[in-house]
Short mmCIF file of C-alpha atoms and ligand atoms in Angstrom, two decimals:
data_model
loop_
_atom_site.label_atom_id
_atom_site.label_comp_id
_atom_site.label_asym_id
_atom_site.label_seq_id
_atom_site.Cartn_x
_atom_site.Cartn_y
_atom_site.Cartn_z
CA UNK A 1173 0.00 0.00 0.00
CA UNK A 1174 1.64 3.37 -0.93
CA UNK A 1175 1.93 5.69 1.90
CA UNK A 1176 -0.72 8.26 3.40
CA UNK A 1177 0.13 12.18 2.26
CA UNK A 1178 -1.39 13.62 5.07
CA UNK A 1179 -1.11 17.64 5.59
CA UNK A 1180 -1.11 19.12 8.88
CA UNK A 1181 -2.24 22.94 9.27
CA UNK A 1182 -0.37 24.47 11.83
CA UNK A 1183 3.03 23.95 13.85
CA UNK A 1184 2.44 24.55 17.52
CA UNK A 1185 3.45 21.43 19.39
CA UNK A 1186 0.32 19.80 18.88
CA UNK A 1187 0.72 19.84 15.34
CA UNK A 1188 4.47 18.73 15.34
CA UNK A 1189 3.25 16.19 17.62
CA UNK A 1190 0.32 14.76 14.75
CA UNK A 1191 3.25 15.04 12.38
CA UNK A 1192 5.63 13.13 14.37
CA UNK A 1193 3.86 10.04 15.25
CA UNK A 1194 2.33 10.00 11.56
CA UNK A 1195 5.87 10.03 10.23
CA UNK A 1196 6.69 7.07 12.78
CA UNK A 1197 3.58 5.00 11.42
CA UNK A 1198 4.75 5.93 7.71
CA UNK A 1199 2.97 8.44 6.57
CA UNK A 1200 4.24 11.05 4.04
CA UNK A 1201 3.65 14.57 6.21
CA UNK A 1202 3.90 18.27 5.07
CA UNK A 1203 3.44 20.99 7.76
CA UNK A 1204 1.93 24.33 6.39
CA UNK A 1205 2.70 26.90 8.85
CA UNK A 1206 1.85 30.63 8.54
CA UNK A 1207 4.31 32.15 10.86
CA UNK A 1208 7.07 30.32 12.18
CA UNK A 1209 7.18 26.51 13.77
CA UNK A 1210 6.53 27.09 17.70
CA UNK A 1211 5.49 30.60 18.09
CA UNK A 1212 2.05 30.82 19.35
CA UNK A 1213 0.54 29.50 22.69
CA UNK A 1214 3.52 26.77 22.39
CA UNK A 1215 6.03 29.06 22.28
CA UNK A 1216 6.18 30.66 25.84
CA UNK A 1217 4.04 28.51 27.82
CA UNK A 1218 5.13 27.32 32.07
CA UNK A 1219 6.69 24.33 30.36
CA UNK A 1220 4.94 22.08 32.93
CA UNK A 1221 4.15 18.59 31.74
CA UNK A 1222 0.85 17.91 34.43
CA UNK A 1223 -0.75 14.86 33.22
CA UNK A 1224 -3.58 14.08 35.48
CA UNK A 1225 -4.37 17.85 36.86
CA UNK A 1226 -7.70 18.40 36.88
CA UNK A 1227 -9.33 20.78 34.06
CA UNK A 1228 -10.69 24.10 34.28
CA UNK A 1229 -14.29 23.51 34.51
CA UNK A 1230 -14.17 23.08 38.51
CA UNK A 1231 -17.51 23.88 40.29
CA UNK A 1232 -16.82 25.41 43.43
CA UNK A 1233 -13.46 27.60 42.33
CA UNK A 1234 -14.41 28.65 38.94
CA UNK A 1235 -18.09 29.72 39.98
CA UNK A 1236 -15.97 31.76 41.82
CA UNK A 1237 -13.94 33.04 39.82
CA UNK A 1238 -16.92 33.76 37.30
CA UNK A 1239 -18.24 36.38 39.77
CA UNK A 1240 -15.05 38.61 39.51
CA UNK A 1241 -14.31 38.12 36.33
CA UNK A 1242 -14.12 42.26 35.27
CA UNK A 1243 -12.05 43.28 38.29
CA UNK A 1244 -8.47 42.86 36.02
CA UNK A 1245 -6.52 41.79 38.99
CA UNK A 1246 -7.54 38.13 39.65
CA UNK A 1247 -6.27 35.44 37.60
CA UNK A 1248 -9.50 34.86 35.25
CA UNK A 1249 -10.28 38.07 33.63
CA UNK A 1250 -12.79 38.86 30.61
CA UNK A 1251 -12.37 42.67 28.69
CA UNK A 1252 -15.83 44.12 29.01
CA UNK A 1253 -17.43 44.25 25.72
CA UNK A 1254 -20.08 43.29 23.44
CA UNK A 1255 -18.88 39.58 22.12
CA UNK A 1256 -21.87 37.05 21.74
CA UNK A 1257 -20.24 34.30 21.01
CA UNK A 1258 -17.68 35.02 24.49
CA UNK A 1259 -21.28 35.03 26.59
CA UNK A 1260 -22.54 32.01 24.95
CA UNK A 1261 -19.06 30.24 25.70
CA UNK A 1262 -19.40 31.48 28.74
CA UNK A 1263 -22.74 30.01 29.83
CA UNK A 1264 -21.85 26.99 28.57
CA UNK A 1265 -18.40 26.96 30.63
CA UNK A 1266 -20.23 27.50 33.53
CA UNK A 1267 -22.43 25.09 32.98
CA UNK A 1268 -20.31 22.80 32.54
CA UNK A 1269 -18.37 23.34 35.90
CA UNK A 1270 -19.96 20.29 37.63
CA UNK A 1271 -19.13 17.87 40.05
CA UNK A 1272 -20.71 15.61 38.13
CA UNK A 1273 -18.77 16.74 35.06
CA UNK A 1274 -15.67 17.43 36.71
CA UNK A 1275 -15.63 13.22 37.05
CA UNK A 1276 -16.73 12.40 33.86
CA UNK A 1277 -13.75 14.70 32.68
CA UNK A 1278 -11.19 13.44 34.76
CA UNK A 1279 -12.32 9.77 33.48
CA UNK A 1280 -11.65 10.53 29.96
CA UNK A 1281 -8.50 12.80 30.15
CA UNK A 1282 -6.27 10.49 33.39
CA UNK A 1283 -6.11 7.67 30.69
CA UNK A 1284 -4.86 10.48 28.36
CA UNK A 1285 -2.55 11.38 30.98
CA UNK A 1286 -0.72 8.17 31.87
CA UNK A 1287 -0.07 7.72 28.27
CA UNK A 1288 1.16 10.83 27.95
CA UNK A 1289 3.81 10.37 30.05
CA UNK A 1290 4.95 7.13 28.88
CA UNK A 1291 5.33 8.79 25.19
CA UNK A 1292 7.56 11.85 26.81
CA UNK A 1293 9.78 9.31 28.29
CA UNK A 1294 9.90 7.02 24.87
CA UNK A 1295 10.38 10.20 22.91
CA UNK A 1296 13.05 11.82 25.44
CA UNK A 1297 15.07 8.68 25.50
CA UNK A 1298 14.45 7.54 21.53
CA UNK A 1299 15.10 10.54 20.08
CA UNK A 1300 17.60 12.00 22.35
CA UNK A 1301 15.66 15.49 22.75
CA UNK A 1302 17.69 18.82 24.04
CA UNK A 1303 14.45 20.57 25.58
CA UNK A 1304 15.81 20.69 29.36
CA UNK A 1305 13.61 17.72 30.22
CA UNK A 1306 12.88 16.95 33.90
CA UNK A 1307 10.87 14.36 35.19
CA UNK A 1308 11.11 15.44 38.83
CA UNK A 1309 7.14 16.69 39.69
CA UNK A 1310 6.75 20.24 40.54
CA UNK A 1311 4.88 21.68 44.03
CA UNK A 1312 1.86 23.71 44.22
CA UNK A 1313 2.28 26.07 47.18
CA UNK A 1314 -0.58 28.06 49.22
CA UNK A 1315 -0.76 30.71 51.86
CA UNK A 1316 -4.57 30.15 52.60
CA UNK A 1317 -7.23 28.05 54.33
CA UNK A 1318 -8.29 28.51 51.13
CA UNK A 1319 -5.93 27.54 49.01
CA UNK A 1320 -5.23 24.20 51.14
CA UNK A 1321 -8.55 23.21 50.67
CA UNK A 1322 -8.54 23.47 46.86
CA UNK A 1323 -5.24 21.82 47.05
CA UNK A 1324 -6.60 18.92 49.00
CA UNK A 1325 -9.57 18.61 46.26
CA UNK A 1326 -7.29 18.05 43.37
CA UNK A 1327 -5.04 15.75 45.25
CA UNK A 1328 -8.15 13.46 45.88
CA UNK A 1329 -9.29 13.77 42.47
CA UNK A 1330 -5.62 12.89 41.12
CA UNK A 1331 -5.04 9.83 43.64
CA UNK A 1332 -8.45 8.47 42.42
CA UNK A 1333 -7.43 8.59 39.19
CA UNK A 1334 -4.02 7.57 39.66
CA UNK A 1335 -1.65 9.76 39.65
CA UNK A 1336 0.54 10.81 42.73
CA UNK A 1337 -0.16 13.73 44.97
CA UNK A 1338 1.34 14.09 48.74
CA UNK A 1339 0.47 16.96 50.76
CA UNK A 1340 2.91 18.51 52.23
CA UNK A 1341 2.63 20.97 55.67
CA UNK A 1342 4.51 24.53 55.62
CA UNK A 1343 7.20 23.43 57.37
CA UNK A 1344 7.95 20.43 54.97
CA UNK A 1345 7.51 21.96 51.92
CA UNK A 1346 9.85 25.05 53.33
CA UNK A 1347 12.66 22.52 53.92
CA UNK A 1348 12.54 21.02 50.05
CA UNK A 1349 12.11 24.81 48.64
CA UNK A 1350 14.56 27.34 50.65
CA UNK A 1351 13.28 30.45 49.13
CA UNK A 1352 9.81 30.04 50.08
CA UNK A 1353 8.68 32.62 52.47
CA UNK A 1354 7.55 32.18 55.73
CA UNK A 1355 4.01 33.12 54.79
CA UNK A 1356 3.42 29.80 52.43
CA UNK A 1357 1.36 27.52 54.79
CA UNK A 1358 1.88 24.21 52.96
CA UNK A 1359 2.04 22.53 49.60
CA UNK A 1360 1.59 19.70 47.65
CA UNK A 1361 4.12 18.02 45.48
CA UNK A 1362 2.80 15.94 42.33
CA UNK A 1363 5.94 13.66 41.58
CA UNK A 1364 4.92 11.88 38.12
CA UNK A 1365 4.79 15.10 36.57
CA UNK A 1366 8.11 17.01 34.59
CA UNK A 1367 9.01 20.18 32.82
CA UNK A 1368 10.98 20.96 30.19
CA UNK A 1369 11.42 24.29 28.05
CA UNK A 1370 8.45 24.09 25.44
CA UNK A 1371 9.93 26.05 22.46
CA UNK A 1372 12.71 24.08 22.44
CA UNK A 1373 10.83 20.98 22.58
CA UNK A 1374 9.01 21.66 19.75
CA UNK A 1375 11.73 22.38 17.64
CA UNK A 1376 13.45 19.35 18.64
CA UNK A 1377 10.39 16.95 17.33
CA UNK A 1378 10.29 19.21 14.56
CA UNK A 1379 13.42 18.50 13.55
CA UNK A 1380 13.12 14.69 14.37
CA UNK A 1381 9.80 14.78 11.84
CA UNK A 1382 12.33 16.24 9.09
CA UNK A 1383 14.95 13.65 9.63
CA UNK A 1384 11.92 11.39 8.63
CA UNK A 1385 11.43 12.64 5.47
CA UNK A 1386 8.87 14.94 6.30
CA UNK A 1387 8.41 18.62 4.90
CA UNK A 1388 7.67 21.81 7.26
CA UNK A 1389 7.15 25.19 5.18
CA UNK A 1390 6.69 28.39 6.99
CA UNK A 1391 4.80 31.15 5.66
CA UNK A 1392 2.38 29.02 4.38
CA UNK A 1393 -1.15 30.51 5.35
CA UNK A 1394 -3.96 28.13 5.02
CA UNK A 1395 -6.62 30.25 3.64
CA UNK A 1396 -9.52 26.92 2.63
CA UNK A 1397 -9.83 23.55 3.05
CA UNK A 1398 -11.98 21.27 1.43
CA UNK A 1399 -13.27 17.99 2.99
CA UNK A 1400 -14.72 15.07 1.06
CA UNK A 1401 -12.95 11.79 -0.52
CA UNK A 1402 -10.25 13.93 -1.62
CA UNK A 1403 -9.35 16.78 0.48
CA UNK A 1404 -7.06 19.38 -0.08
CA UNK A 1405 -6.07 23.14 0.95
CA UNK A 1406 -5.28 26.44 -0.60
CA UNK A 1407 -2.79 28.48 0.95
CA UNK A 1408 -2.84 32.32 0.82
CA UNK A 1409 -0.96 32.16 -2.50
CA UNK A 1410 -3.38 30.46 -4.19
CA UNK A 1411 -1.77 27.25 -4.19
CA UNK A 1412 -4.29 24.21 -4.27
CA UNK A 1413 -2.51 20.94 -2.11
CA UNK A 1414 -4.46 17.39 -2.29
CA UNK A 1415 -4.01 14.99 0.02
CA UNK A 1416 -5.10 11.89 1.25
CA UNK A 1417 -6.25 13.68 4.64
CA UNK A 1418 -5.79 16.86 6.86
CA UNK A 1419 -5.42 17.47 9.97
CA UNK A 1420 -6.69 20.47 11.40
CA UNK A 1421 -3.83 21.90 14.74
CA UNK A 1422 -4.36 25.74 14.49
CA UNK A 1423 -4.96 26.14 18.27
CA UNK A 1424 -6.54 29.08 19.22
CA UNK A 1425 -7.21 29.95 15.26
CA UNK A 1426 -9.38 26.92 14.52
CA UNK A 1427 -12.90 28.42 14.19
CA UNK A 1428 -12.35 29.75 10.66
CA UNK A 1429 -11.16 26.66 8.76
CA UNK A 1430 -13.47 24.29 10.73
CA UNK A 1431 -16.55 26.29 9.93
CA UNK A 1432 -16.09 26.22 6.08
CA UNK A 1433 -16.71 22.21 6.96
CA UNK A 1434 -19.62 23.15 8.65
CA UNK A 1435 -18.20 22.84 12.13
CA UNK A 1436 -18.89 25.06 14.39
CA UNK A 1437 -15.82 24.28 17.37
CA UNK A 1438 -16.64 26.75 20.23
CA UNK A 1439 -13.06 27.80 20.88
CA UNK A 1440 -12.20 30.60 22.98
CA UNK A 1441 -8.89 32.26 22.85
CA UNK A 1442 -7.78 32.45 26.51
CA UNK A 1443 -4.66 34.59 26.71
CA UNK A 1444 -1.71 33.68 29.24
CA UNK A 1445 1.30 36.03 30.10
CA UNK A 1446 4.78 35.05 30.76
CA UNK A 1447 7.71 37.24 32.01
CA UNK A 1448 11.21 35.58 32.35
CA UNK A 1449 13.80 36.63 34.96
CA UNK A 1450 17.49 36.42 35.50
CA UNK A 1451 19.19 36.37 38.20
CA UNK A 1452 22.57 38.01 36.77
CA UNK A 1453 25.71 36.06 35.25
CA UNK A 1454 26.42 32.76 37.17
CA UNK A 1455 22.94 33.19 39.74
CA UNK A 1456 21.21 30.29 38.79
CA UNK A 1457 16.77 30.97 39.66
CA UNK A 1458 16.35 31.57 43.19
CA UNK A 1459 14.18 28.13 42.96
CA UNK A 1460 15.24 24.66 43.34
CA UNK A 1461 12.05 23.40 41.54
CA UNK A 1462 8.79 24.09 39.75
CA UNK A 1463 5.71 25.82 41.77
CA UNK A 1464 2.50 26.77 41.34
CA UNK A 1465 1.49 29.42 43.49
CA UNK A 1466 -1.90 28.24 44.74
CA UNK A 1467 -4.05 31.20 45.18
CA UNK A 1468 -2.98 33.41 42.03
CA UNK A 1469 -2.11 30.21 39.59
CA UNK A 1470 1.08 31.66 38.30
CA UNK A 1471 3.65 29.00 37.38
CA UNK A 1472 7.45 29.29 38.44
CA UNK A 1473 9.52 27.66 36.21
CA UNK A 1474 13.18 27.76 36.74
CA UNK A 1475 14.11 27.18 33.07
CA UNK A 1476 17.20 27.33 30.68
CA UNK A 1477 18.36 29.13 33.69
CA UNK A 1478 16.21 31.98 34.21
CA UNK A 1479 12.72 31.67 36.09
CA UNK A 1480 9.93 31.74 33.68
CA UNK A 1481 6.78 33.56 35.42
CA UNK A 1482 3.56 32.00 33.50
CA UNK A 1483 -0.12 32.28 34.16
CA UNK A 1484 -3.43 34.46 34.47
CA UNK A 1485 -6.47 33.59 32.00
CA UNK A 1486 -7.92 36.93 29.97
CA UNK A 1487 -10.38 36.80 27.74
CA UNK A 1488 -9.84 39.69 25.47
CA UNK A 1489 -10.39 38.79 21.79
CA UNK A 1490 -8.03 36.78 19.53
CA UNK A 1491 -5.32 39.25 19.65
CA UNK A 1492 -1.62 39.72 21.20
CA UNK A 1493 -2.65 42.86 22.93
CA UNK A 1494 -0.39 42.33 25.92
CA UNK A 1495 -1.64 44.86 29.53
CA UNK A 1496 1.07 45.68 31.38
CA UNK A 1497 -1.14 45.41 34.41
CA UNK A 1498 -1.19 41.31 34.19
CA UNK A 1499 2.54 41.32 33.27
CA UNK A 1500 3.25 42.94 36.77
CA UNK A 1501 0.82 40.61 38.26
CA UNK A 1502 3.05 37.54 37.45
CA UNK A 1503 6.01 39.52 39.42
CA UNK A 1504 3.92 40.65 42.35
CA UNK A 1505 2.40 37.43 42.48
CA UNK A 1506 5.81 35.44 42.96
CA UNK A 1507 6.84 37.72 45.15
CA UNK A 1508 4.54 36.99 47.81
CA UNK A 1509 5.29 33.70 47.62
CA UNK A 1510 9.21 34.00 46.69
CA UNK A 1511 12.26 35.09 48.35
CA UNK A 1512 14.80 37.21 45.78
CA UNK A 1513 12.36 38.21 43.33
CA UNK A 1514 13.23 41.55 43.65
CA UNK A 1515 16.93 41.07 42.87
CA UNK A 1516 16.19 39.82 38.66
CA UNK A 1517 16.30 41.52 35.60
CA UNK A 1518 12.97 40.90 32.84
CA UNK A 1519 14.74 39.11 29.45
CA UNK A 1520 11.68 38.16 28.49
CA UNK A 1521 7.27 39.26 27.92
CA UNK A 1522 5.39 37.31 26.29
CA UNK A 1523 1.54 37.02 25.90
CA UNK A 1524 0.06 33.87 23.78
CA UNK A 1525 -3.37 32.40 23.35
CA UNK A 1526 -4.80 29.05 24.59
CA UNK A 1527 -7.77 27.24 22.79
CA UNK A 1528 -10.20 26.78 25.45
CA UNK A 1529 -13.32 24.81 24.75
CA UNK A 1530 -16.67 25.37 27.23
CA UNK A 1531 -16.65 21.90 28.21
CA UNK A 1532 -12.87 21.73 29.36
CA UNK A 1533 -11.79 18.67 27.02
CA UNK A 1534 -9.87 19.03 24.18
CA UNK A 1535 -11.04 18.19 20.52
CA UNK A 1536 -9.58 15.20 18.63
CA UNK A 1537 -10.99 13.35 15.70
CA UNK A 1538 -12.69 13.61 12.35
CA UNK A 1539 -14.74 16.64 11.60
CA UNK A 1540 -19.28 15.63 11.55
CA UNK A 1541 -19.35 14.33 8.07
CA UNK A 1542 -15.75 14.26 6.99
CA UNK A 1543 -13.87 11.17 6.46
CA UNK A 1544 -10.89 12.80 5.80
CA UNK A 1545 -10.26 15.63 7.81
CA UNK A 1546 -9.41 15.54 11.22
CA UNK A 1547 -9.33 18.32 14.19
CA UNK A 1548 -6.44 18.48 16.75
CA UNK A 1549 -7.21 21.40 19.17
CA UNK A 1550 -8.58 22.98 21.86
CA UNK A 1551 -6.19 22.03 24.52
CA UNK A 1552 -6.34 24.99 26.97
CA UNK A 1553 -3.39 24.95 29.37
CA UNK A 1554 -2.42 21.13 28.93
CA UNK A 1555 -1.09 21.56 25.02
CA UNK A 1556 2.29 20.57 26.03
CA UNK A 1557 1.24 17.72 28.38
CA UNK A 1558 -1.46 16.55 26.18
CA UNK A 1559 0.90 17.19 22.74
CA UNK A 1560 2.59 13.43 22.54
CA UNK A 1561 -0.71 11.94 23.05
CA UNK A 1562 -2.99 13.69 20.97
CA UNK A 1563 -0.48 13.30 17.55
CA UNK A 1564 -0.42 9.60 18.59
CA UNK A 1565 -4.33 9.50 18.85
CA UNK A 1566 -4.45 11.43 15.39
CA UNK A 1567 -2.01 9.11 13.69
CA UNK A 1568 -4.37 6.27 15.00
CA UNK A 1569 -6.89 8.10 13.29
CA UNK A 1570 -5.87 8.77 10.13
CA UNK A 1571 -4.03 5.56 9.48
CA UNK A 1572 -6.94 3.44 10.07
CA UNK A 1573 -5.53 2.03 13.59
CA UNK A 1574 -7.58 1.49 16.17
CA UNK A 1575 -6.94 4.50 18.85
CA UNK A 1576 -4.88 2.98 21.85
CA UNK A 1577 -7.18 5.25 24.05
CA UNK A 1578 -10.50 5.99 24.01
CA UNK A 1579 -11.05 9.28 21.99
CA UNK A 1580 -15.35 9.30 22.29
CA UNK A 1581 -14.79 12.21 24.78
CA UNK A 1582 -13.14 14.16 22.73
CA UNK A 1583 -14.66 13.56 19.21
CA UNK A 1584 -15.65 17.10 17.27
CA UNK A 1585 -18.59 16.27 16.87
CA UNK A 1586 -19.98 16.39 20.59
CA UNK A 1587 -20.41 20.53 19.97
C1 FAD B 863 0.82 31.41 29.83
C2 FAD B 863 0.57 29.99 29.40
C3 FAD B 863 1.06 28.95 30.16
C4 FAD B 863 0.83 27.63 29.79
N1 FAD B 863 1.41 26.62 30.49
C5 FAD B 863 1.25 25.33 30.09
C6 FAD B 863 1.92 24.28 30.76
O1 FAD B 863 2.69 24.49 31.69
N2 FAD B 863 1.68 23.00 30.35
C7 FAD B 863 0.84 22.71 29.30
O2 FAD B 863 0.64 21.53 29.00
N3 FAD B 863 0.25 23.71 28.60
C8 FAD B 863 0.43 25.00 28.97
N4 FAD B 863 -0.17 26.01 28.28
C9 FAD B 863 -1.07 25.67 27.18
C10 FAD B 863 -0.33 25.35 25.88
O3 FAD B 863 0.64 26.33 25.64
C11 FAD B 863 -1.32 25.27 24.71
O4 FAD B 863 -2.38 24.39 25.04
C12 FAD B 863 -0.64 24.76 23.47
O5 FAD B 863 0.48 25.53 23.16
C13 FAD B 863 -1.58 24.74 22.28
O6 FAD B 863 -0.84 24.24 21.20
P1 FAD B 863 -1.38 24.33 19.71
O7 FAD B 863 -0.39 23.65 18.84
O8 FAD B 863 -2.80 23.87 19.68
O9 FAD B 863 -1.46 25.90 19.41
P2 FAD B 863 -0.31 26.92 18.98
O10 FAD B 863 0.94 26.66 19.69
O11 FAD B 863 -0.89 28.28 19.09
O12 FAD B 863 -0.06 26.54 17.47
C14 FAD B 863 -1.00 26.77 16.47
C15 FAD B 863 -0.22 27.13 15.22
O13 FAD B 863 -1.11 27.19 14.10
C16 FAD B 863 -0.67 28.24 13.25
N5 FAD B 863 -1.81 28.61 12.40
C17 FAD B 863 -2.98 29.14 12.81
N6 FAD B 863 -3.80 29.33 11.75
C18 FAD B 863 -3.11 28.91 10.65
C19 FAD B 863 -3.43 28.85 9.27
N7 FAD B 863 -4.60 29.26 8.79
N8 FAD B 863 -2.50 28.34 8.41
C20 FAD B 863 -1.28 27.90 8.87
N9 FAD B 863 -0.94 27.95 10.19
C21 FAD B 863 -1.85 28.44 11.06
C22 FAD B 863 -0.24 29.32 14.21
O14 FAD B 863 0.63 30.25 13.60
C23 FAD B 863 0.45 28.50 15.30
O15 FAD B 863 1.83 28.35 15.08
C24 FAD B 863 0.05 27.34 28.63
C25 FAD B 863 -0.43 28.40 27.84
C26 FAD B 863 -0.17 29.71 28.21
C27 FAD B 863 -0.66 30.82 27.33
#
């Protein structure tokens, strides 16, 4: 049998990952790429590889959350405006944040998660990858009553679903972390989880995928696709490509495409923030490991040896606007938290866009009606954990394989 052409649209790590793991199960692969291989929400993301953390749609925290949404100093923020599709995603987000549905979530994505992290070890160790990789957990710290007790519900919800989670009293997790301050209360440490630094793990399977014989073009803006027995694309230059199927990995930009299919994916760009410090020539981060800092959910990533700031959800539009307000929020935040802080230098500000679906589960599989064209998005803030085993999933797919995990949860067509 001659081998599958299959074009992937897109080259954030999701789609790098699709075009990886079609490569390994022989597939011809082209990437089409309209800006440059690992530059959008891949690019600067808290490089935290968290299978098993529970999703966004949370009923007690994000109802929450949902009441304070316009005051632009909490984590979740929304620009006030007139956006009808935003409310409508909205209500349905909230809707969605469940107990019930919290369960039925964490059922479909822990599977997901366990398999995620055998593929980053395979791949790691296979293919030799320089991306920083560590697989040594990260903490999530807190300062509250509050805080603890959110901490405690995710740690049940990740032990009964099988993945570790040891809570950890002030005192214990201040004697693992030095530069904690003395107003953290306690922690909890999740040890099957690792980081690594995302851009550069993206480029690395990039690169692997071209060693395979695959092609990646940049500056190739996908403009149509067309679905049926044959489908095919057109690129901004008019250039018509066949193929014997397409895969659909344009993140936060997958509305447009999807809809000419008749698809309507509610995705919602939800834009994070990083800032990157240094600590001067030969001052390594002021942080032996990675931390979450409970109440404000800003990652702190020591990485490529600065600390990488990351976190705060705004939903302002599908733009790069970047406020300096929720920039300085990442810095006040870890201070709080952090000794030393106040002692770096800012290399780095970056703002990028995750594709957030209402129901809080990403979207993998064919497109209603389509045969041939397949959707790989919608992975909020677990792209990079989720990234191995959604191109394995989509490789399943397209090959004709059966899926080695269920994908019914995630299957476009549940919108
Ligand atoms: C602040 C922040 C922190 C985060 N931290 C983590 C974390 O610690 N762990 C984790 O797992 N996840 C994290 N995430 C989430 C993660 O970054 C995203 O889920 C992931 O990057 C999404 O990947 P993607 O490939 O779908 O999208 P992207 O990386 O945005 O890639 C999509 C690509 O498609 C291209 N494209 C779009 N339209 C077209 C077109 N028409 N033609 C051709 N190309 C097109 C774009 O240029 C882009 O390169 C974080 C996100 C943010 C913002």
């Amino acid at each position: 049998m001659s081998k599958p052409r299959v074009i992937v649209v897109g080259g954030g790590v999701i789609g790098i990952c699709c075009a990886y793991y079609l490569s390994k199960r022989n597939a011809t692969v082209v990437v089409l790429e309209r800006d440059a291989f690992g530059k959008g929400a891949s690019y600067g993301n808290a490089g935290v590889i968290a299978a098993g953390h529970p999703p966004m749609n949370k009923p007690d925290r994000v109802k929450y959350a949902l009441t304070k949404v316009f005051d632009s100093t909490t984590p979740l923020y929304i620009a006030p405006r007139f956006d009808p599709a935003l409310a409508a995603w909205l209500w349905r987000f909230s809707a969605n944040c469940t107990a019930q549905k919290l369960e039925t979530n964490m059922s479909a994505l822990a599977p997901l998660g366990h398999t995620t992290l055998e593929l980053f070890a395979q791949l790691i160790t296979e293919e030799e990858l320089d991306c920083g990789y560590q697989a040594s957990g990260y903490y999530e710290v807190y300062r509250t009553e509050q805080g603890a007790a959110h901490a405690r519900q995710d740690v049940t919800l990740m032990c009964a679903n099988g993945f570790g989670a040891a809570m950890l009293t002030g005192e214990e997790v201040g004697a693992r972390l030095a530069s904690l301050k003395n107003s953290v209360t306690g922690g909890v440490y999740f040890p099957d989880a690792a980081t690594c630094d995302p851009y550069r793990f993206v480029m690395e399977v990039a690169e692997r995928v071209r060693r395979a014989g695959g092609r990646l073009e940049v500056g190739q803006a996908v403009t149509e696709v067309e679905g049926g027995a044959h489908p095919a694309v057109r690129v901004a230059t008019g250039e018509r490509l066949e193929a014997d199927a397409v895969v659909l990995a344009t993140g936060a930009y997958s509305l447009q495409l999807a809809r000419q299919l008749g698809c309507r994916l509610p995705i919602q760009p939800g834009k994070g923030y990083h800032r990157d410090l240094d600590f001067g020539k030969d001052n390594a981060p002021p942080l032996e490991a990675t931390c979450v800092l409970g109440e404000t959910s800003v990652f702190c990533t020591p990485m490529s040896g600065r600390l990488r700031l990351a976190g705060t959800m705004e939903f302002s539009g599908l733009n790069h606007r970047m406020r300096p307000s929720r920039l300085a929020q990442l810095t006040t935040a870890a201070d709080q938290y952090l000794s030393g802080i106040g002692a770096s230098r800012i290399t780095s500000e970056w703002c990028g866009l995750r594709p957030c679906t209402p129901d809080g589960l990403p979207v993998v599989g064919r497109l209603p009606g389509q045969t041939k064209v397949f959707a790989a998005t919608g992975h909020a803030m677990t792209g990079l954990t989720l990234g191995p085993v959604t191109g394995s999933l989509v490789a399943d797919l397209v090959t004709g394989a059966t899926p080695a995990n269920d994908d019914t949860a995630l299957a476009p067509a549940r919108f």
